[in-house]
Amino acid sequence: MGFELNRFQGEVDEELVCPICSGVLEDPLQAPVCEHAFCKSCITEWISRQPTCPVDRQSVTSPQLRQVPRILRNLLSRLSINCDNAQYGCTRVLKLDSLSAHLEECEYNPKRPLPCEQGCGLIIPKDEFKDHNCVKELRALIHTQQQKMNEFQQEINEQRFLIAEQRREMQLLKDFMRAMRISNPSMRAIADAMERDEVLRWSNSLQRARVTRWGGMISTPDEILQRMIKRTLTEMGCPPHILDDLMENCHERRWPPGLCSLETRQNNRRQYENYVCKRVPGKQAVLVLYCDNAHMSEDMMVEPGLVMIFAHGIE
Amino acid sequence: MANIAAQRIKREFKEVIKSEEVAKCAIKVELVNDSYTELKGEIAGPPDTPYEGGTFILEIKVPETYPFNPPKVRFMTKIWHPNISSVTGAICLDILKDQWAAAMTLRTVLLSLQALLSAAEPDDPQDAVVAKQYRENLEMFQITARHWTNVYAGGPHVNSDCDDKIRRLVDMGIEEHQARAALSSYNWDLERATEQLFS
């Protein structure tokens, strides 16, 4: 809808008036053939009802509407109009093309959003300040937040319940599979093969690591260090059936005879370079999987593999 | 009332008041309420027609969606015309229906209605009885229309023959307008009108 005529200084030419709303053209568009010009919103509304020019009824569709000539736009932008907030005391008279920029910052705009300076800091329209009460507003805010929190809490409880239920079902399935494995040898063979394949696939997806200083090996890592490594292995997608065994094998008490004491390690240190090691991202540790290290002598390897944690020296 | 409708009507109201036609007393418009949703229009019967000398009052209702929809217009003054209901004053005119265009104004509507009085469209009738008379007995139609203009719109042409026949029926206890409508419908045949009224 166009600008009301009585907001303009001086006479406005009839050519600059929208025949639909009878205001001064706002974002004008023109019909393709007859070139009659209308406000964008007015002509769009009209065409949605009837695809004709409202002045001479020639057929017009929305995509056919065109930008009006530059001369018309220039004439419009030169008109002087008073501010939308004149009734609230703004006395500014502006060129039509600078009206929107002025409205953004007009201090007479009763709806201008301002931050409350009495302490709550909420941003509210200027005309609502006189009825504004920080405590009330904040209380309302707290109330809605509280409601949201209650909803989330309920949601969490619901999800917890579901998880517990699924855990029970998974346990049942595991027990069932174990029972099948024990009672049926061919089933056991299949399951073992599947597990081996899974480890192999996982191993192939890991990057090779290089140990530059074998002397940095920590043979008795503490609980915290072990938990950290275990977490990383889980994130790396370690097959669950070897995870616990692997972690057990990060301490010298479970290492094979060739590694289990300082003395044997000293004796065998020349063989270290033959290990195929996989990286544990972000950690000073390597994975030595049995499937990658079948070439090593028996007293240097255990199933399903080892985790070696270092103080430094991993690339 | 929507902003755009009010803005338009205010401006059109001024346009009519300033127009040449008002200066010549051919059309007129008045406000009925402060909200510009209802207006009273007036058109003069065009010269060289049976409506000459009459003044016809119109009820104009401006819808919320004006000017995207036409105003609702109806004759308050009773009139004998093929495209206007002699009973309700409803008008059959394309621009007040599907041929409405948003750039039309109160002024153009009033002038179109005046033009309709000059040039009836009997093939697109609103009042079938009037239209039939117009097509089959143009002279009788003109007598009737002129008489109605005289009685209801203040036209100058008194038709004593018509008045006599109406008085005869009124004397029999028939209401005056009812008598006029019946006589008009039967080409002022007193016998047939009586028959219809008492059947």
CSV table of C-alpha atoms in Angstrom, one decimal, chain A residues 195-209 236-239 242 276-279 287-293:
chain,number,residue,atom,x,y,z
A,195,GLU,CA,34.7,-61.7,15.2
A,196,ARG,CA,38.0,-62.3,13.5
A,197,ASP,CA,36.8,-60.6,10.3
A,198,GLU,CA,35.5,-57.7,12.3
A,199,VAL,CA,38.9,-57.2,14.0
A,200,LEU,CA,40.6,-57.4,10.7
A,201,ARG,CA,38.4,-54.9,9.1
A,202,TRP,CA,38.9,-52.6,12.0
A,203,SER,CA,42.7,-53.0,11.9
A,204,ASN,CA,42.7,-52.2,8.2
A,205,SER,CA,40.9,-49.0,8.9
A,206,LEU,CA,43.6,-47.7,11.3
A,207,GLN,CA,46.7,-45.8,10.4
A,208,ARG,CA,50.2,-47.2,11.0
A,209,ALA,CA,52.1,-45.6,13.8
A,236,MET,CA,37.9,-45.4,17.4
A,237,GLY,CA,35.3,-48.2,16.9
A,238,CYS,CA,37.1,-51.0,18.6
A,239,PRO,CA,35.1,-54.2,18.4
A,242,ILE,CA,38.3,-57.5,22.3
A,276,VAL,CA,53.3,-53.6,13.2
A,277,CYS,CA,51.8,-50.8,15.3
A,278,LYS,CA,48.6,-48.9,14.8
A,279,ARG,CA,47.9,-45.3,15.9
A,287,LEU,CA,48.0,-50.8,19.3
A,288,VAL,CA,49.8,-54.0,18.5
A,289,LEU,CA,47.1,-56.4,17.1
A,290,TYR,CA,47.6,-60.1,16.9
A,291,CYS,CA,46.2,-60.2,13.4
A,292,ASP,CA,48.8,-57.8,12.2
A,293,ASN,CA,51.7,-59.5,14.0
